[in-house]
Amino acid sequence: MAESGDEVDNLTSKAWADSLLAVTPQLAQPLQAEAPPALPDTPHPYQEEAIEWLKGGHKGRLLADECGLGKTLMAIHAAHHMTDGPILVVCTRRAKEWWAQEIQRQLADQGYVICGDAGSLPDGFQLQGAFRGRRMTNLWVLVHYEGARLNPTLRQYNWGCIILDEAHRIRNRKTQTAVKIKSIKATRKIALTATPMETSPADLWSIFNWLDSTIFHSYWEFFDHFIDYKQTFFGGYEIKGVRADHKDELGQLVAPYMMRRTKSDVAPQLPPKIFQTIPVHMGDQQRDWYTKIAKETIVQLPQLPPPGGSSAGGLSGEPPRRAGGVQGADGHAVEQPELFIKNTLARIIRLQQVTNDPRLLGIEVPSAKYEWLEDWLRDNPNTPAVVLSQFRDTAIRLAKQFSGACVVGGSDLGAAADFINGQTRLLVGTIAAAGESLNLQR
């Protein structure tokens, strides 16, 4: 099959992804290597193992450890000791400040620059000086994915090392972001992600193609040889899993490039996670509003909701509008806001808001969930806690109320530093903003 022009649609099975991860061999014996020279954070033995593996002879490697094991720290130590050229870190927009803080904390003598919104370098900074004649071992350039796509200057040089944080962002080989990232030259490459694949073989292949395009040169050869699939009625492909007759071969192929470990693998002394569902019952006022929004298309609100993306517009439906007909104390008509729910999706989101906290809709009635959380935080004043919410306004309100760190859209991950450093016991964020690139090890 030719790669260009072909499409893979209707990828309906996720079983192959789990089976593909299962055949990735783990290192049989921990490497007996000395830790890197004295640094502020001394790596744990399992981190030393990964650092030495990343520094090994292969050009590019994927560290796919489970979240929370310190992939950022391991990548910083490895890159610092395996290259004598400038290092490019490609990460999410919010993670640039976080990477800068970690570089400063781990390598106090290293210099770094943070690229702007379009990937532009700071005014007055001349990148070519890092590649001309003398080599700089203390230069890190931090850029987000969109910036790496937009700034052609980054593709003019051969970097000592590129670190691709949240590397699953190039899983789709056809996106411009993946194409531009792959055109940046580097002597060594490190990919970091806890989720290297999701539903498609392109997920894993695209990352490996970036690591070593000589071995992983054809997506369709990889697909046909290793993936068990069947064609659907509509001409797409249903992924059934990894082909049983090639499973061992696939494991041997990816073993030099990929290391994946879980907390149970490297820290079995940690207790298992405990999942507990707490039933919280809405009060009469909150339930009345829930019932009204569930049944009515136009809902009269007592006041306009607070401004913000979590309260109006977008997928949640039409913004609240003002309507006349309510008589004020002086006998004159007073405009009253009303909520127009135009479709089922808008209704679902409005119901989520009134269940979370009616104040998101300008309704000043008690919230069962919010009050339960307030009581828990007051009853456990010394317990570190991380609270994630779907809604930005809820996260900001809770963080202000309990003097916690807050990570929401528009803020960088450095906002979590007070929590990580132990200066506050509470971190609050939105799921979208705090659910990626954030290491909460304390």
Short mmCIF file of C-alpha atoms in Angstrom, two decimals:
data_model
loop_
_atom_site.label_atom_id
_atom_site.label_comp_id
_atom_site.label_asym_id
_atom_site.label_seq_id
_atom_site.Cartn_x
_atom_site.Cartn_y
_atom_site.Cartn_z
CA MET A 1 0.00 0.00 0.00
CA ALA A 2 1.13 3.52 -0.66
CA GLU A 3 1.07 5.80 2.35
CA SER A 4 -0.16 8.93 0.61
CA GLY A 5 -3.85 9.25 -0.16
CA ASP A 6 -4.99 6.29 1.95
CA GLU A 7 -7.22 6.75 4.95
CA VAL A 8 -7.92 4.69 8.04
CA ASP A 9 -11.46 5.24 9.30
CA ASN A 10 -13.81 3.55 11.71
CA LEU A 11 -11.09 2.46 14.12
CA THR A 12 -13.48 0.96 16.62
CA SER A 13 -11.35 -1.35 18.76
CA LYS A 14 -8.92 -0.38 21.50
CA ALA A 15 -7.86 -3.92 22.37
CA TRP A 16 -4.89 -3.87 20.02
CA ALA A 17 -3.39 -0.90 21.88
CA ASP A 18 -3.33 -2.72 25.20
CA SER A 19 -1.88 -5.82 23.59
CA LEU A 20 0.81 -3.77 21.87
CA LEU A 21 1.91 -2.21 25.14
CA ALA A 22 1.87 -5.64 26.74
CA VAL A 23 4.51 -6.99 24.37
CA THR A 24 6.95 -4.17 25.05
CA PRO A 25 9.69 -5.85 27.09
CA GLN A 26 10.80 -4.27 30.34
CA LEU A 27 14.48 -4.12 31.21
CA ALA A 28 15.17 -7.43 32.85
CA GLN A 29 17.72 -6.16 35.36
CA PRO A 30 18.14 -2.64 36.80
CA LEU A 31 21.26 -1.03 35.39
CA GLN A 32 24.05 -0.79 37.89
CA ALA A 33 25.16 2.70 36.93
CA GLU A 34 26.28 5.59 39.02
CA ALA A 35 23.84 8.45 39.43
CA PRO A 36 24.63 11.69 37.61
CA PRO A 37 26.78 14.23 39.43
CA ALA A 38 25.31 15.99 42.42
CA LEU A 39 22.08 17.76 41.48
CA PRO A 40 19.34 19.27 43.64
CA ASP A 41 17.11 16.20 43.24
CA THR A 42 18.86 12.87 43.57
CA PRO A 43 17.10 10.44 41.25
CA HIS A 44 15.51 7.32 42.66
CA PRO A 45 17.06 4.02 41.51
CA TYR A 46 14.33 3.46 38.92
CA GLN A 47 14.95 6.98 37.60
CA GLU A 48 18.69 6.33 37.39
CA GLU A 49 17.88 3.24 35.35
CA ALA A 50 15.84 5.26 32.88
CA ILE A 51 18.43 8.05 32.70
CA GLU A 52 21.15 5.58 31.73
CA TRP A 53 18.80 3.95 29.22
CA LEU A 54 17.96 7.31 27.62
CA LYS A 55 21.67 8.11 27.41
CA GLY A 56 22.33 4.80 25.64
CA GLY A 57 23.53 4.32 22.12
CA HIS A 58 20.22 4.68 20.31
CA LYS A 59 19.48 7.95 18.52
CA GLY A 60 15.93 8.29 19.81
CA ARG A 61 13.97 6.75 22.66
CA LEU A 62 10.46 6.89 24.08
CA LEU A 63 9.95 7.01 27.85
CA ALA A 64 6.32 5.99 28.36
CA ASP A 65 6.26 5.62 32.14
CA GLU A 66 2.98 6.02 33.97
CA CYS A 67 2.13 9.54 35.11
CA GLY A 68 3.80 10.62 38.34
CA LEU A 69 7.11 8.77 38.02
CA GLY A 70 9.14 11.87 37.12
CA LYS A 71 9.66 11.74 33.36
CA THR A 72 10.58 15.45 33.30
CA LEU A 73 13.39 14.99 35.81
CA MET A 74 14.72 11.92 33.98
CA ALA A 75 14.72 13.69 30.62
CA ILE A 76 16.53 16.75 32.00
CA HIS A 77 19.27 14.66 33.59
CA ALA A 78 19.68 12.46 30.52
CA ALA A 79 19.77 15.28 27.98
CA HIS A 80 22.23 17.26 30.07
CA HIS A 81 24.71 14.39 30.16
CA MET A 82 24.36 12.95 26.66
CA THR A 83 24.80 16.02 24.45
CA ASP A 84 27.14 18.95 24.08
CA GLY A 85 24.84 21.04 21.92
CA PRO A 86 21.78 23.21 22.53
CA ILE A 87 18.66 21.39 23.70
CA LEU A 88 15.18 22.08 22.34
CA VAL A 89 12.19 21.23 24.52
CA VAL A 90 8.81 21.07 22.77
CA CYS A 91 5.93 20.98 25.24
CA THR A 92 2.43 22.32 25.74
CA ARG A 93 1.93 26.07 26.00
CA ARG A 94 1.20 25.98 29.72
CA ALA A 95 4.18 23.73 30.48
CA LYS A 96 6.94 26.08 29.27
CA GLU A 97 7.26 27.89 32.61
CA TRP A 98 7.11 24.55 34.40
CA TRP A 99 10.03 23.23 32.37
CA ALA A 100 11.96 26.44 33.03
CA GLN A 101 11.48 26.03 36.77
CA GLU A 102 12.57 22.39 36.66
CA ILE A 103 15.68 23.20 34.62
CA GLN A 104 16.62 25.91 37.10
CA ARG A 105 16.01 23.58 40.02
CA GLN A 106 17.92 20.63 38.59
CA LEU A 107 20.69 22.50 36.74
CA ALA A 108 21.28 25.84 38.38
CA ASP A 109 24.13 26.73 35.98
CA GLN A 110 22.08 26.20 32.83
CA GLY A 111 20.61 28.98 30.72
CA TYR A 112 17.27 28.83 28.97
CA VAL A 113 15.06 30.94 26.71
CA ILE A 114 11.28 30.70 26.38
CA CYS A 115 9.78 31.23 22.94
CA GLY A 116 6.76 33.47 22.50
CA ASP A 117 3.26 32.70 21.26
CA ALA A 118 4.30 32.22 17.62
CA GLY A 119 7.47 30.38 18.58
CA SER A 120 9.46 33.61 18.31
CA LEU A 121 12.68 33.92 20.26
CA PRO A 122 13.10 36.77 22.77
CA ASP A 123 14.06 40.15 21.32
CA GLY A 124 17.80 40.48 20.89
CA PHE A 125 18.53 36.78 21.28
CA GLN A 126 20.60 35.36 18.43
CA LEU A 127 20.15 31.60 18.19
CA GLN A 128 22.89 31.15 15.61
CA GLY A 129 25.49 32.02 18.23
CA ALA A 130 24.77 28.71 19.95
CA PHE A 131 25.65 26.77 16.78
CA ARG A 132 28.57 28.81 15.44
CA GLY A 133 32.10 27.59 16.11
CA ARG A 134 31.78 26.96 19.82
CA ARG A 135 29.16 24.71 21.33
CA MET A 136 27.04 25.76 24.29
CA THR A 137 26.18 23.10 26.84
CA ASN A 138 24.07 25.42 28.99
CA LEU A 139 21.38 26.51 26.54
CA TRP A 140 17.82 25.18 26.62
CA VAL A 141 15.17 26.55 24.26
CA LEU A 142 11.56 26.00 25.35
CA VAL A 143 8.78 26.18 22.77
CA HIS A 144 5.19 24.97 22.61
CA TYR A 145 3.90 22.77 19.81
CA GLU A 146 2.15 25.53 17.87
CA GLY A 147 5.26 27.69 18.15
CA ALA A 148 7.48 24.89 16.84
CA ARG A 149 5.15 24.59 13.86
CA LEU A 150 5.13 28.34 13.14
CA ASN A 151 8.81 29.24 13.64
CA PRO A 152 10.98 28.11 10.68
CA THR A 153 14.16 29.27 12.46
CA LEU A 154 14.06 26.21 14.70
CA ARG A 155 14.37 24.00 11.60
CA GLN A 156 17.55 25.68 10.38
CA TYR A 157 19.85 24.04 12.92
CA ASN A 158 20.89 20.58 14.04
CA TRP A 159 20.11 20.49 17.76
CA GLY A 160 22.13 18.51 20.24
CA CYS A 161 18.91 17.01 21.60
CA ILE A 162 15.16 17.45 21.23
CA ILE A 163 12.81 16.53 24.06
CA LEU A 164 9.23 16.05 22.96
CA ASP A 165 7.03 16.32 26.05
CA GLU A 166 3.50 14.92 25.72
CA ALA A 167 4.71 13.27 22.52
CA HIS A 168 1.27 11.80 21.85
CA ARG A 169 0.53 15.17 20.25
CA ILE A 170 2.23 13.94 17.07
CA ARG A 171 0.32 10.63 16.98
CA ASN A 172 -1.56 11.79 13.89
CA ARG A 173 1.15 11.64 11.25
CA LYS A 174 -0.83 13.84 8.85
CA THR A 175 -1.15 16.98 10.98
CA GLN A 176 1.01 19.99 10.17
CA THR A 177 2.28 19.95 13.73
CA ALA A 178 3.64 16.40 13.32
CA VAL A 179 5.11 17.18 9.90
CA LYS A 180 6.90 20.33 11.09
CA ILE A 181 8.17 18.72 14.30
CA LYS A 182 9.67 15.87 12.27
CA SER A 183 11.52 18.34 10.06
CA ILE A 184 13.55 19.69 13.01
CA LYS A 185 16.98 18.01 12.97
CA ALA A 186 18.67 16.70 16.10
CA THR A 187 21.48 14.36 17.06
CA ARG A 188 19.50 12.81 19.92
CA LYS A 189 15.75 12.60 20.54
CA ILE A 190 13.68 11.90 23.64
CA ALA A 191 9.91 11.39 23.53
CA LEU A 192 7.90 11.57 26.76
CA THR A 193 4.29 10.47 27.15
CA ALA A 194 2.28 8.18 29.40
CA THR A 195 -0.21 7.57 26.58
CA PRO A 196 1.75 6.81 23.40
CA MET A 197 -1.31 5.37 21.67
CA GLU A 198 -5.05 5.49 21.94
CA THR A 199 -7.13 3.87 19.18
CA SER A 200 -5.02 3.79 16.03
CA PRO A 201 -1.72 2.20 14.99
CA ALA A 202 -0.75 5.60 13.63
CA ASP A 203 -0.49 6.73 17.25
CA LEU A 204 2.55 4.63 18.03
CA TRP A 205 4.03 4.52 14.54
CA SER A 206 4.20 8.29 14.17
CA ILE A 207 6.23 8.69 17.38
CA PHE A 208 8.61 5.89 16.37
CA ASN A 209 8.90 7.39 12.89
CA TRP A 210 10.08 10.61 14.55
CA LEU A 211 12.57 8.69 16.67
CA ASP A 212 14.00 6.63 13.80
CA SER A 213 12.63 7.18 10.32
CA THR A 214 15.06 4.63 8.85
CA ILE A 215 13.46 1.69 10.65
CA PHE A 216 9.92 3.06 10.84
CA HIS A 217 9.76 4.50 7.34
CA SER A 218 6.37 3.25 6.14
CA TYR A 219 3.16 3.45 8.10
CA TRP A 220 1.31 1.05 5.85
CA GLU A 221 4.04 -1.60 6.01
CA PHE A 222 3.83 -1.37 9.80
CA PHE A 223 0.02 -1.54 9.68
CA ASP A 224 -0.19 -4.50 7.30
CA HIS A 225 2.54 -6.51 9.00
CA PHE A 226 1.62 -6.11 12.67
CA ILE A 227 -2.02 -5.12 12.99
CA ASP A 228 -4.90 -7.58 12.96
CA TYR A 229 -7.79 -5.81 11.26
CA LYS A 230 -10.75 -6.29 9.01
CA GLN A 231 -12.29 -3.99 6.46
CA THR A 232 -15.68 -2.53 7.28
CA PHE A 233 -18.69 -2.15 5.01
CA PHE A 234 -17.84 1.54 4.57
CA GLY A 235 -14.27 0.88 3.42
CA GLY A 236 -12.51 1.67 6.66
CA TYR A 237 -10.71 -0.64 9.09
CA GLU A 238 -11.76 -2.18 12.38
CA ILE A 239 -8.72 -2.83 14.55
CA LYS A 240 -8.94 -6.22 16.27
CA GLY A 241 -5.52 -6.25 17.92
CA VAL A 242 -1.91 -7.14 17.23
CA ARG A 243 -1.42 -10.08 14.92
CA ALA A 244 -0.67 -13.10 17.09
CA ASP A 245 1.90 -14.49 14.66
CA HIS A 246 3.91 -11.23 14.73
CA LYS A 247 3.49 -10.22 18.37
CA ASP A 248 6.96 -11.35 19.45
CA GLU A 249 8.53 -9.74 16.41
CA LEU A 250 6.84 -6.45 17.25
CA GLY A 251 8.07 -6.63 20.83
CA GLN A 252 11.63 -7.13 19.64
CA LEU A 253 11.30 -4.27 17.16
CA VAL A 254 10.12 -1.65 19.66
CA ALA A 255 12.16 -2.85 22.67
CA PRO A 256 15.26 -0.71 21.88
CA TYR A 257 13.10 2.40 21.53
CA MET A 258 10.56 2.23 24.33
CA MET A 259 10.53 1.87 28.09
CA ARG A 260 7.25 1.75 29.98
CA ARG A 261 6.80 1.17 33.70
CA THR A 262 3.98 1.62 36.15
CA LYS A 263 4.03 2.65 39.80
CA SER A 264 3.50 -0.98 40.79
CA ASP A 265 6.61 -1.92 38.78
CA VAL A 266 9.01 0.59 40.35
CA ALA A 267 7.40 1.46 43.69
CA PRO A 268 5.50 -1.60 44.92
CA GLN A 269 5.66 -0.25 48.47
CA LEU A 270 3.10 2.41 47.59
CA PRO A 271 -0.45 1.57 48.67
CA PRO A 272 -3.00 1.00 45.91
CA LYS A 273 -5.28 3.79 44.81
CA ILE A 274 -8.60 3.92 46.60
CA PHE A 275 -11.62 4.93 44.57
CA GLN A 276 -14.60 6.02 46.61
CA THR A 277 -17.92 7.41 45.42
CA ILE A 278 -19.50 9.85 47.86
CA PRO A 279 -23.27 10.22 47.42
CA VAL A 280 -24.27 13.88 47.72
CA HIS A 281 -27.94 14.81 47.60
CA MET A 282 -29.12 18.15 46.28
CA GLY A 283 -31.19 20.37 48.52
CA ASP A 284 -34.73 21.36 47.59
CA GLN A 285 -33.75 24.69 45.97
CA GLN A 286 -30.96 23.19 43.88
CA ARG A 287 -33.20 20.28 42.85
CA ASP A 288 -35.96 22.66 41.78
CA TRP A 289 -33.57 24.50 39.47
CA TYR A 290 -32.24 21.20 38.11
CA THR A 291 -35.79 20.06 37.31
CA LYS A 292 -36.63 23.38 35.66
CA ILE A 293 -33.54 23.31 33.41
CA ALA A 294 -34.17 19.66 32.57
CA LYS A 295 -37.71 20.35 31.35
CA GLU A 296 -37.92 23.91 30.04
CA THR A 297 -36.47 25.53 26.94
CA ILE A 298 -36.50 29.11 28.29
CA VAL A 299 -35.54 29.46 31.96
CA GLN A 300 -35.96 32.74 33.83
CA LEU A 301 -32.81 33.48 35.90
CA PRO A 302 -32.73 35.66 39.01
CA GLN A 303 -29.63 37.46 37.69
CA LEU A 304 -27.06 37.24 34.95
CA PRO A 305 -24.36 34.60 35.50
CA PRO A 306 -20.83 35.81 36.23
CA PRO A 307 -18.74 36.46 33.10
CA GLY A 308 -16.51 33.63 31.93
CA GLY A 309 -16.33 30.74 29.50
CA SER A 310 -17.77 28.33 32.05
CA SER A 311 -21.09 30.11 32.32
CA ALA A 312 -22.32 30.95 28.84
CA GLY A 313 -21.87 30.55 25.13
CA GLY A 314 -19.92 28.00 23.13
CA LEU A 315 -21.15 24.43 23.32
CA SER A 316 -23.22 25.23 26.40
CA GLY A 317 -25.83 27.04 24.30
CA GLU A 318 -26.93 30.63 23.79
CA PRO A 319 -25.73 33.23 26.30
CA PRO A 320 -28.35 34.32 28.82
CA ARG A 321 -30.42 37.21 27.46
CA ARG A 322 -32.51 39.90 29.10
CA ALA A 323 -36.27 39.86 28.87
CA GLY A 324 -38.80 42.43 30.13
CA GLY A 325 -42.04 41.91 32.01
CA VAL A 326 -40.89 41.82 35.64
CA GLN A 327 -42.16 44.68 37.82
CA GLY A 328 -39.65 46.33 40.13
CA ALA A 329 -40.28 48.04 43.48
CA ASP A 330 -40.88 51.39 41.79
CA GLY A 331 -43.53 49.94 39.50
CA HIS A 332 -41.38 50.06 36.38
CA ALA A 333 -40.56 47.02 34.23
CA VAL A 334 -37.23 45.46 35.08
CA GLU A 335 -35.29 43.35 32.61
CA GLN A 336 -34.85 39.77 33.81
CA PRO A 337 -32.24 37.46 32.27
CA GLU A 338 -33.46 34.28 30.70
CA LEU A 339 -31.57 31.17 29.65
CA PHE A 340 -32.38 29.78 26.22
CA ILE A 341 -31.54 26.08 25.88
CA LYS A 342 -31.44 25.38 22.17
CA ASN A 343 -30.43 21.70 22.01
CA THR A 344 -29.75 18.57 24.01
CA LEU A 345 -26.02 19.19 24.36
CA ALA A 346 -26.66 22.66 25.75
CA ARG A 347 -29.13 21.18 28.25
CA ILE A 348 -26.62 18.56 29.40
CA ILE A 349 -23.96 21.19 30.06
CA ARG A 350 -26.40 23.47 31.89
CA LEU A 351 -27.44 20.53 34.06
CA GLN A 352 -23.78 19.83 34.82
CA GLN A 353 -23.35 23.46 35.84
CA VAL A 354 -26.34 23.59 38.16
CA THR A 355 -25.25 20.26 39.69
CA ASN A 356 -21.69 21.53 40.19
CA ASP A 357 -22.57 24.96 41.57
CA PRO A 358 -25.72 26.94 40.65
CA ARG A 359 -23.71 30.16 40.99
CA LEU A 360 -22.21 29.32 37.58
CA LEU A 361 -25.62 30.32 36.22
CA GLY A 362 -26.13 33.29 38.55
CA ILE A 363 -28.41 31.28 40.84
CA GLU A 364 -27.61 32.00 44.47
CA VAL A 365 -28.74 28.76 46.09
CA PRO A 366 -26.64 26.25 48.05
CA SER A 367 -24.62 23.64 46.11
CA ALA A 368 -24.53 20.21 47.73
CA LYS A 369 -21.24 19.27 46.07
CA TYR A 370 -19.50 22.54 46.85
CA GLU A 371 -20.65 22.54 50.47
CA TRP A 372 -19.51 18.94 50.95
CA LEU A 373 -16.09 19.88 49.59
CA GLU A 374 -15.91 22.95 51.82
CA ASP A 375 -16.66 20.80 54.88
CA TRP A 376 -14.05 18.21 53.89
CA LEU A 377 -11.32 20.79 53.39
CA ARG A 378 -12.13 22.42 56.74
CA ASP A 379 -12.21 19.05 58.52
CA ASN A 380 -8.83 18.06 57.04
CA PRO A 381 -6.78 21.27 57.31
CA ASN A 382 -3.38 19.55 57.08
CA THR A 383 -4.13 17.04 54.32
CA PRO A 384 -2.67 17.84 50.88
CA ALA A 385 -5.43 17.77 48.30
CA VAL A 386 -5.82 18.16 44.55
CA VAL A 387 -9.25 19.19 43.28
CA LEU A 388 -10.12 19.19 39.58
CA SER A 389 -13.28 20.73 38.18
CA GLN A 390 -14.83 20.86 34.74
CA PHE A 391 -15.55 24.55 35.25
CA ARG A 392 -13.05 27.38 35.49
CA ASP A 393 -15.12 29.63 37.79
CA THR A 394 -15.54 26.86 40.35
CA ALA A 395 -11.79 26.18 40.41
CA ILE A 396 -10.92 29.86 40.85
CA ARG A 397 -13.54 30.37 43.59
CA LEU A 398 -12.36 27.36 45.59
CA ALA A 399 -8.66 28.27 45.27
CA LYS A 400 -9.32 31.82 46.51
CA GLN A 401 -11.50 30.64 49.37
CA PHE A 402 -8.86 28.23 50.73
CA SER A 403 -5.70 30.10 49.59
CA GLY A 404 -4.74 27.28 47.25
CA ALA A 405 -2.68 27.16 44.07
CA CYS A 406 -4.77 27.38 40.91
CA VAL A 407 -4.14 26.08 37.37
CA VAL A 408 -6.77 27.03 34.80
CA GLY A 409 -6.76 27.92 31.13
CA GLY A 410 -4.53 30.92 30.51
CA SER A 411 -2.25 30.22 33.48
CA ASP A 412 1.02 28.35 33.23
CA LEU A 413 1.79 25.21 35.19
CA GLY A 414 4.24 27.17 37.33
CA ALA A 415 1.18 28.26 39.30
CA ALA A 416 1.31 24.82 40.93
CA ALA A 417 4.77 25.52 42.41
CA ASP A 418 3.39 26.63 45.79
CA PHE A 419 1.61 23.29 46.17
CA ILE A 420 4.59 21.21 45.02
CA ASN A 421 6.95 23.13 47.31
CA GLY A 422 4.63 22.60 50.27
CA GLN A 423 3.71 26.27 50.71
CA THR A 424 0.03 25.44 50.33
CA ARG A 425 -1.77 22.18 50.88
CA LEU A 426 -4.38 22.69 48.15
CA LEU A 427 -4.12 22.65 44.36
CA VAL A 428 -7.25 23.41 42.34
CA GLY A 429 -7.50 23.35 38.56
CA THR A 430 -9.65 22.58 35.59
CA ILE A 431 -9.44 19.13 34.08
CA ALA A 432 -8.29 20.56 30.75
CA ALA A 433 -5.53 22.77 32.19
CA ALA A 434 -4.17 20.63 35.03
CA GLY A 435 -4.69 17.22 33.47
CA GLU A 436 -1.53 17.28 31.34
CA SER A 437 2.21 17.94 31.80
CA LEU A 438 1.89 18.41 35.56
CA ASN A 439 4.12 16.46 37.96
CA LEU A 440 2.76 16.69 41.49
CA GLN A 441 5.57 14.88 43.30
CA ARG A 442 6.32 16.66 46.59
#
